[in-house]
PDB file of C-alpha atoms in Angstrom:
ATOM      1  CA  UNK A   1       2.262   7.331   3.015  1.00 48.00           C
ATOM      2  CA  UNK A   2       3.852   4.056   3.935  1.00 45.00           C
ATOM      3  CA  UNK A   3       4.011   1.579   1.059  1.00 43.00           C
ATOM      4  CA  UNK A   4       5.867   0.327  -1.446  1.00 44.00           C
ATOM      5  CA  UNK A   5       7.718   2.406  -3.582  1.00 43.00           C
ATOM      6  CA  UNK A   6       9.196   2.397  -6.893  1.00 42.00           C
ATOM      7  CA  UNK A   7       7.374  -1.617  -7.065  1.00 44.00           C
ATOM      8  CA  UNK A   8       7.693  -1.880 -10.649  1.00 42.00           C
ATOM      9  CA  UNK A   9      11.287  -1.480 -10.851  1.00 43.00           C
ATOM     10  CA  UNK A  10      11.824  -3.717  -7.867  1.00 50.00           C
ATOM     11  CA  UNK A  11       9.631  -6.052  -9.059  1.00 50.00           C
ATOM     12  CA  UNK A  12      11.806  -6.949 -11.984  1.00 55.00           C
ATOM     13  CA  UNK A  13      15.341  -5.843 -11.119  1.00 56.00           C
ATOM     14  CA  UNK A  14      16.808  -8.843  -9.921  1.00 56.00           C
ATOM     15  CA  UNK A  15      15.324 -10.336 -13.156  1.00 54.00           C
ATOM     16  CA  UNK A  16      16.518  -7.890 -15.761  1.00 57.00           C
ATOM     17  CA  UNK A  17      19.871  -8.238 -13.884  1.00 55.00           C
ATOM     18  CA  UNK A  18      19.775 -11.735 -13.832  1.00 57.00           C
ATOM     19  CA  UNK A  19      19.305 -11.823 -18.003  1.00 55.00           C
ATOM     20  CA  UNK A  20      22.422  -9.334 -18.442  1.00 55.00           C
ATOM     21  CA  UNK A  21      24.500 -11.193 -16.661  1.00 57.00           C
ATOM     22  CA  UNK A  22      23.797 -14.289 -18.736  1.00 56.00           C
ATOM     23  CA  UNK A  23      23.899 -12.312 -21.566  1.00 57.00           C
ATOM     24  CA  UNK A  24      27.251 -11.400 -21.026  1.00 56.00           C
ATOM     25  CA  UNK A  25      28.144 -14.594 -20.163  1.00 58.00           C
ATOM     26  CA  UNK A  26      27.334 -15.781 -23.149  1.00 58.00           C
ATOM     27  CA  UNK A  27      28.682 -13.026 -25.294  1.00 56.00           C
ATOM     28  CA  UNK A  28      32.113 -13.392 -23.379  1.00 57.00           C
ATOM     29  CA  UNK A  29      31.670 -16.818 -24.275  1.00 58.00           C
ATOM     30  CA  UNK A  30      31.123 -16.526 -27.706  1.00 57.00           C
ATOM     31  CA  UNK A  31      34.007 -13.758 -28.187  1.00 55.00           C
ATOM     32  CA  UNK A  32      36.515 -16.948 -26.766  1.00 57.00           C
ATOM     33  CA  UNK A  33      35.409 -19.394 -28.721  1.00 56.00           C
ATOM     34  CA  UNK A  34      35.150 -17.145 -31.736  1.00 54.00           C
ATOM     35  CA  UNK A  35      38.871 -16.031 -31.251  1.00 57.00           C
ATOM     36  CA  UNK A  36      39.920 -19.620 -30.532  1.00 56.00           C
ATOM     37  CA  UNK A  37      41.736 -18.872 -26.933  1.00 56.00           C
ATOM     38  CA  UNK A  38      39.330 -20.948 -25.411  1.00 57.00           C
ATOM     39  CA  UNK A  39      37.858 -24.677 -26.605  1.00 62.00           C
ATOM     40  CA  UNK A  40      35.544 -25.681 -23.890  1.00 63.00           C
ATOM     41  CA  UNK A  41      34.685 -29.586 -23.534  1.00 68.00           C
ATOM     42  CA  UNK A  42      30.914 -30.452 -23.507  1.00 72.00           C
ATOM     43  CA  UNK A  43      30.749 -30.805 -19.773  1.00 74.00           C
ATOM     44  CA  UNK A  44      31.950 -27.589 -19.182  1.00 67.00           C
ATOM     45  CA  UNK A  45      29.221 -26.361 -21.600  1.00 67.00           C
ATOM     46  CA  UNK A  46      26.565 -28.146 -20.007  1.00 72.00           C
ATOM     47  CA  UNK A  47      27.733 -26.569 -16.870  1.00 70.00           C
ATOM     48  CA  UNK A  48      27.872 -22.864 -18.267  1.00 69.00           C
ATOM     49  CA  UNK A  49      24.070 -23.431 -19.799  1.00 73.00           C
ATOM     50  CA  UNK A  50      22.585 -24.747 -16.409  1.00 75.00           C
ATOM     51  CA  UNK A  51      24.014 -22.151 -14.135  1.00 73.00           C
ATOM     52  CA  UNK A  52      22.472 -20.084 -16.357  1.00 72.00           C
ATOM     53  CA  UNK A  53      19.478 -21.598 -16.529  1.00 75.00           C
ATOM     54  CA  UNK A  54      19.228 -21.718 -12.538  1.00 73.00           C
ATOM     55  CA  UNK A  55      20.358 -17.815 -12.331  1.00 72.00           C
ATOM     56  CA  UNK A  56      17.388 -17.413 -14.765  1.00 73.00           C
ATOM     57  CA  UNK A  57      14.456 -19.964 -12.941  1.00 72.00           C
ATOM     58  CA  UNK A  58      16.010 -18.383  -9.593  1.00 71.00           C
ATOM     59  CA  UNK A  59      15.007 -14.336 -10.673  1.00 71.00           C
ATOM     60  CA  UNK A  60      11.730 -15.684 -12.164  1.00 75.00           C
ATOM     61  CA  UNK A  61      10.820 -17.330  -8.859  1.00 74.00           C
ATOM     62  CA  UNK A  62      12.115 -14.355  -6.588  1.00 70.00           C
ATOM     63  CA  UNK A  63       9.695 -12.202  -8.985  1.00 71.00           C
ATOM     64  CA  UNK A  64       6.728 -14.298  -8.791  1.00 73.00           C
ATOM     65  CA  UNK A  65       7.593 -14.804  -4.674  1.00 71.00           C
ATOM     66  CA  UNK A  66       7.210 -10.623  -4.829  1.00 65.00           C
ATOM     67  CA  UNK A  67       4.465 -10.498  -6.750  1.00 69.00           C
ATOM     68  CA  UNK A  68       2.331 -12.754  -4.048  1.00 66.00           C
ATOM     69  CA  UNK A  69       3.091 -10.709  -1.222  1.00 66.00           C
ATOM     70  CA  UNK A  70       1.805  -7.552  -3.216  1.00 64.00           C
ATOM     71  CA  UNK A  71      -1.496  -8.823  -3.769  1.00 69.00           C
ATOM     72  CA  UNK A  72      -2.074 -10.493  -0.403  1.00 71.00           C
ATOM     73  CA  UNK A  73      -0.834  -7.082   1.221  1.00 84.00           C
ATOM     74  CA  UNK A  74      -2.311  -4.320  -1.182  1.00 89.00           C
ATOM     75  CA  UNK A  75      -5.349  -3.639  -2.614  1.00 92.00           C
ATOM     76  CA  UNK A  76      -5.793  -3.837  -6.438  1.00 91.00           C
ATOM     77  CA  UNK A  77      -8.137  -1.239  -7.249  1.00 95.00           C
ATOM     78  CA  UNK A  78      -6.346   1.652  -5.254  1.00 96.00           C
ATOM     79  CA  UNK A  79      -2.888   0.385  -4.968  1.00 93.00           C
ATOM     80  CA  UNK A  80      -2.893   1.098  -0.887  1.00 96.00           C
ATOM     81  CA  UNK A  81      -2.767  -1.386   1.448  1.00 94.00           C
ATOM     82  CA  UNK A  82      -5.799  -3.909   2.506  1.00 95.00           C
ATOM     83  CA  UNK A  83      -7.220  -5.120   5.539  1.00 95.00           C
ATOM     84  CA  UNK A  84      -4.597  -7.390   6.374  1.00 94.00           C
ATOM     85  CA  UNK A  85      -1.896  -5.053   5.628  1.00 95.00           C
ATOM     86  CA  UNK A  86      -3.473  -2.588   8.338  1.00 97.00           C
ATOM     87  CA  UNK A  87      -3.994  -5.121  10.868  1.00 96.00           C
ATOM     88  CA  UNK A  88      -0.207  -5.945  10.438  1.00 94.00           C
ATOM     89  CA  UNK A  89       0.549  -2.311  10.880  1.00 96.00           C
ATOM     90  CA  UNK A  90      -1.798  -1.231  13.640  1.00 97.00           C
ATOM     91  CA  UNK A  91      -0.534  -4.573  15.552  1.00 96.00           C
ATOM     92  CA  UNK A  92       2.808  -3.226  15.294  1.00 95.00           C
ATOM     93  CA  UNK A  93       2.257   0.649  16.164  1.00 96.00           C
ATOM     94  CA  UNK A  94       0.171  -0.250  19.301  1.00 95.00           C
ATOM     95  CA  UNK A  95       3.224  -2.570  20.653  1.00 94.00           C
ATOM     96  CA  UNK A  96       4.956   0.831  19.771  1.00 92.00           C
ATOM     97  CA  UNK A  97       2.701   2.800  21.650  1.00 92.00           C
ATOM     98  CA  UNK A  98       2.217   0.753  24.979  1.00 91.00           C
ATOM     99  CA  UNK A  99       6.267   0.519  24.995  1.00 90.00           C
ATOM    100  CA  UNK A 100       5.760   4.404  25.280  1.00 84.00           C
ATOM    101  CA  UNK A 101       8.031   5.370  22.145  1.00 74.00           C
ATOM    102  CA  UNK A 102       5.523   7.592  20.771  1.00 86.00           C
ATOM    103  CA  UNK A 103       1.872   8.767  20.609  1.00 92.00           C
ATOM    104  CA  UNK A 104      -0.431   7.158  17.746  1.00 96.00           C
ATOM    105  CA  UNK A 105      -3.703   8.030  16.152  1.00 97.00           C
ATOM    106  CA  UNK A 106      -5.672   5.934  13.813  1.00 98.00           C
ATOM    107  CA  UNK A 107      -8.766   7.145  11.832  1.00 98.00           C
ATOM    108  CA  UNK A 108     -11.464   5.535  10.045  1.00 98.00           C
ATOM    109  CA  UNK A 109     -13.143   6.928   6.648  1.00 98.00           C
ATOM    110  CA  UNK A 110     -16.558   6.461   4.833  1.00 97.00           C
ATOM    111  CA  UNK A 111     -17.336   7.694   1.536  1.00 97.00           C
ATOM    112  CA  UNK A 112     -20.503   9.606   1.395  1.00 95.00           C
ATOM    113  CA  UNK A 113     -23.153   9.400  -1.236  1.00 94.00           C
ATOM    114  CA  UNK A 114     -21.375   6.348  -2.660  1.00 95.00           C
ATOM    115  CA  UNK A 115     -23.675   3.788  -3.518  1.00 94.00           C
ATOM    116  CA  UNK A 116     -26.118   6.597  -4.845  1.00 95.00           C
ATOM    117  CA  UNK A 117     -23.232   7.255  -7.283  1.00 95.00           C
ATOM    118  CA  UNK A 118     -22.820   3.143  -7.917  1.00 94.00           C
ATOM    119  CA  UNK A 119     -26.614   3.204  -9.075  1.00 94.00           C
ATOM    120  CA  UNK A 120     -26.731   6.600 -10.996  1.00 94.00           C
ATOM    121  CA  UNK A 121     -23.623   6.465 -12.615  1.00 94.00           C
ATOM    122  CA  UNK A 122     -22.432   2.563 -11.984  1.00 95.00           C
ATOM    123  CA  UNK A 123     -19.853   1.063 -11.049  1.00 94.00           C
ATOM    124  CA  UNK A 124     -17.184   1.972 -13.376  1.00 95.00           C
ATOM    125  CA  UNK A 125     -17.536   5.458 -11.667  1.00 96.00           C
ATOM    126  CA  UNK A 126     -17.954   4.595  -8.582  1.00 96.00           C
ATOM    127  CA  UNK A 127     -14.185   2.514  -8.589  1.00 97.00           C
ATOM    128  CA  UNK A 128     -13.044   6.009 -10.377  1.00 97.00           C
ATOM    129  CA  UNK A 129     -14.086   7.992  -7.299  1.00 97.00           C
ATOM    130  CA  UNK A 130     -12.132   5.334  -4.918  1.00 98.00           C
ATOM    131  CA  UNK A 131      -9.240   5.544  -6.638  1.00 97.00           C
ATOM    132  CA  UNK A 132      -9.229   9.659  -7.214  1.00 98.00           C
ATOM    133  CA  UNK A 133     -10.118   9.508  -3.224  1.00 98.00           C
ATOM    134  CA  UNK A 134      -7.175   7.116  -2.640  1.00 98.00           C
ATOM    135  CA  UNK A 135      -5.091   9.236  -4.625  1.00 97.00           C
ATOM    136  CA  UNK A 136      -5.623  12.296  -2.364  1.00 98.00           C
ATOM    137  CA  UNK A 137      -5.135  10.412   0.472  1.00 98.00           C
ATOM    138  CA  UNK A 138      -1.953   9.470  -0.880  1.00 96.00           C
ATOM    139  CA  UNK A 139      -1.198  12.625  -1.681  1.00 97.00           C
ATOM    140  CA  UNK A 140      -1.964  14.413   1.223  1.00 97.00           C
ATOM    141  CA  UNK A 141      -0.502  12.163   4.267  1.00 97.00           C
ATOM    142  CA  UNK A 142       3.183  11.872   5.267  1.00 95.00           C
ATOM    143  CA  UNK A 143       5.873   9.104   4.402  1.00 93.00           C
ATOM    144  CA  UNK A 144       5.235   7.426   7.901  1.00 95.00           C
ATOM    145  CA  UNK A 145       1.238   7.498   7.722  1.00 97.00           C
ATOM    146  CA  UNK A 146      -0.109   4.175   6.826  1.00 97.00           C
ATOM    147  CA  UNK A 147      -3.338   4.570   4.621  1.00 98.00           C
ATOM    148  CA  UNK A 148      -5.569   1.735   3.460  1.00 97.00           C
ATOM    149  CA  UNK A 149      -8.660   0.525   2.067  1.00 97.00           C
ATOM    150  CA  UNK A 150     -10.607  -1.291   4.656  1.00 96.00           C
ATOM    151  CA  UNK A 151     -12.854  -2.646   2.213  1.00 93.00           C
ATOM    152  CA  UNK A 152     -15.771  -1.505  -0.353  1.00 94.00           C
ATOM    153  CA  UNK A 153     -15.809   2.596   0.158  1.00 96.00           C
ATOM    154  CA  UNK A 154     -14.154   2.639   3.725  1.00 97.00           C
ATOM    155  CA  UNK A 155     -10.456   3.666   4.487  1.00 98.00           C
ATOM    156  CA  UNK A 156      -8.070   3.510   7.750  1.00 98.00           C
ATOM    157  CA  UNK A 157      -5.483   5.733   8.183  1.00 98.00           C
ATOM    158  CA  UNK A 158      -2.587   5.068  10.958  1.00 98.00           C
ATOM    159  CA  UNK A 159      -0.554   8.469  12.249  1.00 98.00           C
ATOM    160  CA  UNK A 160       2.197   7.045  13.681  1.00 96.00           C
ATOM    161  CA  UNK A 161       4.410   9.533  16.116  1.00 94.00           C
ATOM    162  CA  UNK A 162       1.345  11.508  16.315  1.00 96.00           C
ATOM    163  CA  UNK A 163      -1.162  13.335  18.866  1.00 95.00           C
ATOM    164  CA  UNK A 164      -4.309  13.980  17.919  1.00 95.00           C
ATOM    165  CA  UNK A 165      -4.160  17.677  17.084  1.00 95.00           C
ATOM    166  CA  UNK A 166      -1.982  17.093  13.777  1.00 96.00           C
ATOM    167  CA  UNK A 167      -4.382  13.860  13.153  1.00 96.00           C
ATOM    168  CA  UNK A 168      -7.287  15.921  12.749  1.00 96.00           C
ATOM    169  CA  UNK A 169      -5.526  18.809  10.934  1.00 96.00           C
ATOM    170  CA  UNK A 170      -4.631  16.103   8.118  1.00 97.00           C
ATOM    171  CA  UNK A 171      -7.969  14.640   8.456  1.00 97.00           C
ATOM    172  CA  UNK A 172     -10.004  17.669   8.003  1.00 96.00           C
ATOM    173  CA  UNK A 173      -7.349  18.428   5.569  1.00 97.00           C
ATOM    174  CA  UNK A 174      -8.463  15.744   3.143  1.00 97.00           C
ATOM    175  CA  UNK A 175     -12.186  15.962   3.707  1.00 96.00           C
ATOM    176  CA  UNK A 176     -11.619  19.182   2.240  1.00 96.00           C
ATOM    177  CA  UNK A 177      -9.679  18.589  -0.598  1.00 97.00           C
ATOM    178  CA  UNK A 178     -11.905  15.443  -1.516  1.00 97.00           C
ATOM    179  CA  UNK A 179     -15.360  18.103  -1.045  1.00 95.00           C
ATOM    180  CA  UNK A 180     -13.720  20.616  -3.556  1.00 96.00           C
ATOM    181  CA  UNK A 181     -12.669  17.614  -6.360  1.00 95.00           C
ATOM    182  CA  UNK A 182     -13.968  17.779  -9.357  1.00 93.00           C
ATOM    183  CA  UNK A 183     -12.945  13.981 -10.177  1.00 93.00           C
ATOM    184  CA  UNK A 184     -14.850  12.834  -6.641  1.00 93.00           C
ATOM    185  CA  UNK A 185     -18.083  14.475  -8.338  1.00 92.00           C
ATOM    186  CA  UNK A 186     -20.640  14.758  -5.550  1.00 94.00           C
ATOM    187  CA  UNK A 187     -18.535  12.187  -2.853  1.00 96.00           C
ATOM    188  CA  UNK A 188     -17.643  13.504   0.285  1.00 96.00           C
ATOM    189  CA  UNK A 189     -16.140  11.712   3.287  1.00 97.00           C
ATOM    190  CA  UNK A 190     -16.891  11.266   6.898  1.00 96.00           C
ATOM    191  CA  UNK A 191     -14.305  10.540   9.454  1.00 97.00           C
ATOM    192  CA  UNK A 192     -13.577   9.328  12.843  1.00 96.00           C
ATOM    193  CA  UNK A 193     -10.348   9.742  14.599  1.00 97.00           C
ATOM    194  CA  UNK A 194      -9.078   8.392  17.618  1.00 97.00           C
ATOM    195  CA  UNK A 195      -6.035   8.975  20.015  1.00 96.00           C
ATOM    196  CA  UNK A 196      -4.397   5.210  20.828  1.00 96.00           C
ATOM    197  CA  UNK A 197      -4.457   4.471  24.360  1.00 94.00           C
ATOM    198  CA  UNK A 198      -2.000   2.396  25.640  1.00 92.00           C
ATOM    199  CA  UNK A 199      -4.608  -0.237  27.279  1.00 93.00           C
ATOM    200  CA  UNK A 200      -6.202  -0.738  24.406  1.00 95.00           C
ATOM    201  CA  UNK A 201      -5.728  -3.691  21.814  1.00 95.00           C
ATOM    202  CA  UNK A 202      -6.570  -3.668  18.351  1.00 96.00           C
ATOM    203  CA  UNK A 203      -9.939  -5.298  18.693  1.00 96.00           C
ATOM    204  CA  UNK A 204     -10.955  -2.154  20.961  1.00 97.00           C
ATOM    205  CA  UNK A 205      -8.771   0.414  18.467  1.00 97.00           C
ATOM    206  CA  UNK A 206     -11.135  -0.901  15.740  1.00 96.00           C
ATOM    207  CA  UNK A 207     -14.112  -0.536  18.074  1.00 96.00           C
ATOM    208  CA  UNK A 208     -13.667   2.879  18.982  1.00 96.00           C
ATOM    209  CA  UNK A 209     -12.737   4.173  16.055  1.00 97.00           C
ATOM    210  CA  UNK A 210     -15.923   2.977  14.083  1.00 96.00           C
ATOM    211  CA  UNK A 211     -18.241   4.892  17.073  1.00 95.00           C
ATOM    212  CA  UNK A 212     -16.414   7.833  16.165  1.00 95.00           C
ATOM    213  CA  UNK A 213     -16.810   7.000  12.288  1.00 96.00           C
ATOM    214  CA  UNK A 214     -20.904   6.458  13.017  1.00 94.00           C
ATOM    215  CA  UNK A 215     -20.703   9.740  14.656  1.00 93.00           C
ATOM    216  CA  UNK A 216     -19.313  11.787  11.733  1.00 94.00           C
ATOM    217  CA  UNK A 217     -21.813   9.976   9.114  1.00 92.00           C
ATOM    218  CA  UNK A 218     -24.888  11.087  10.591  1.00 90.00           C
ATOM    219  CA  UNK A 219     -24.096  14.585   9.802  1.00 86.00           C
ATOM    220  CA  UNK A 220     -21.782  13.715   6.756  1.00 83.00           C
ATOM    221  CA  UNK A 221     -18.824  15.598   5.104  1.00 79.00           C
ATOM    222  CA  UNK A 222     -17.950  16.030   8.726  1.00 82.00           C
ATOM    223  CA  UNK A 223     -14.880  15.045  11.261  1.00 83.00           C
ATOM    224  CA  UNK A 224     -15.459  13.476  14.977  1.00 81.00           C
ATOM    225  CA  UNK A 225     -12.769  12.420  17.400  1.00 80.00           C
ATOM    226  CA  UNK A 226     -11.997  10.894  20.836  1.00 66.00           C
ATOM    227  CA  UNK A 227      -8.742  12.442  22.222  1.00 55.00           C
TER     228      UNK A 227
END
């Protein structure tokens, strides 16, 4: 799945680099003046302390400058990416697609039996089953598949460089692995896949995929595509 990876550490490397480097700095420092080859005046230790400071404001910025464009572009219950995120994507793969570099297929996703698990159960379960579903999805697509939650207890999946054969044998792939989880209790999913074509735009994508999603729910658990 396309996203992220390895945030945490990238999150704070330039940060944790940032302090070492000061740290020797000062420990160099302290080892010259200690062994007296070195007798720096006060503006050169002024100088020292507020490039360090800088370095140190600098990494704290860069981390908090990261840390905004995660949460505008993921999701923070599931960790995939949001609405927004998609749209960015799917603007991106149909400019792809109407150049004629590859084929692309986009499904939509609806979790069955959802809100009766939100009432039974409540919600504390019912964001456990989103995020053991999100899991498998992640799981289960490729490195170049984009996967994210649309919002509530619908998904969208983008298969770049794909035709809609090997879209639905993923697709029917994780219906079935989400019907025989034991952590996604008695929720199933419905999906709708669709085959990009290259008049669309991403108002109609959206469009046609949700007919094809509203097809699948009425007999639930199930898988319905336009080629």
């Amino acid at each position: 799945m396309y996203i992220y990876t390895n945030k945490i550490f990238h999150k704070h490397t330039s940060l944790i680099f940032t302090l070492l480097g000061a740290a020797s700095a000062s420990i160099a420092f302290l080892i010259q003046r200690l062994s007296e080859t070195y007798y720096p005046s006060m503006r050169d230790v002024v100088v020292y302390f507020a490039i360090v400071l800088f370095a140190i404001f600098g990494a704290i910025i860069g981390k908090m400058i990261y840390e905004l464009h995660y949460m505008a572009m993921f999701d923070f219950l599931t960790k995939l990416g949001n609405r927004w995120y998609f749209n960015i994507r799917l603007t991106q793969e149909i400019e792809r697609n109407r150049r004629g570099c590859y084929s692309v297929c986009v499904a939509a996703i609806d979790v069955d039996n959802f809100k009766q698990i939100n009432d039974q159960l409540g919600h504390y379960a019912g964001d456990a089953v989103l995020v053991n579903i999100s899991n498998i999805f992640r799981k289960y697509t490729r490195n170049l598949d984009v996967v994210a939650r649309w919002g509530g207890d619908e998904f969208v999946i983008i298969f770049p460089d794909t035709d809609i054969r090997s879209s639905l044998e993923i697709t029917n792939k994780l219906k079935d692995v989400v019907l025989e989880s034991e952590e996604c209790g008695i929720a199933t999913v419905s999906i709708g896949v669709v085959a990009i074509d290259r008049d669309w735009d991403k108002k109609q994508v959206i469009r046609e995929v949700d007919l094809m999603l509203r097809a699948a729910k009425k007999t639930k658990n199930s898988v319905v595509s336009l080629a």
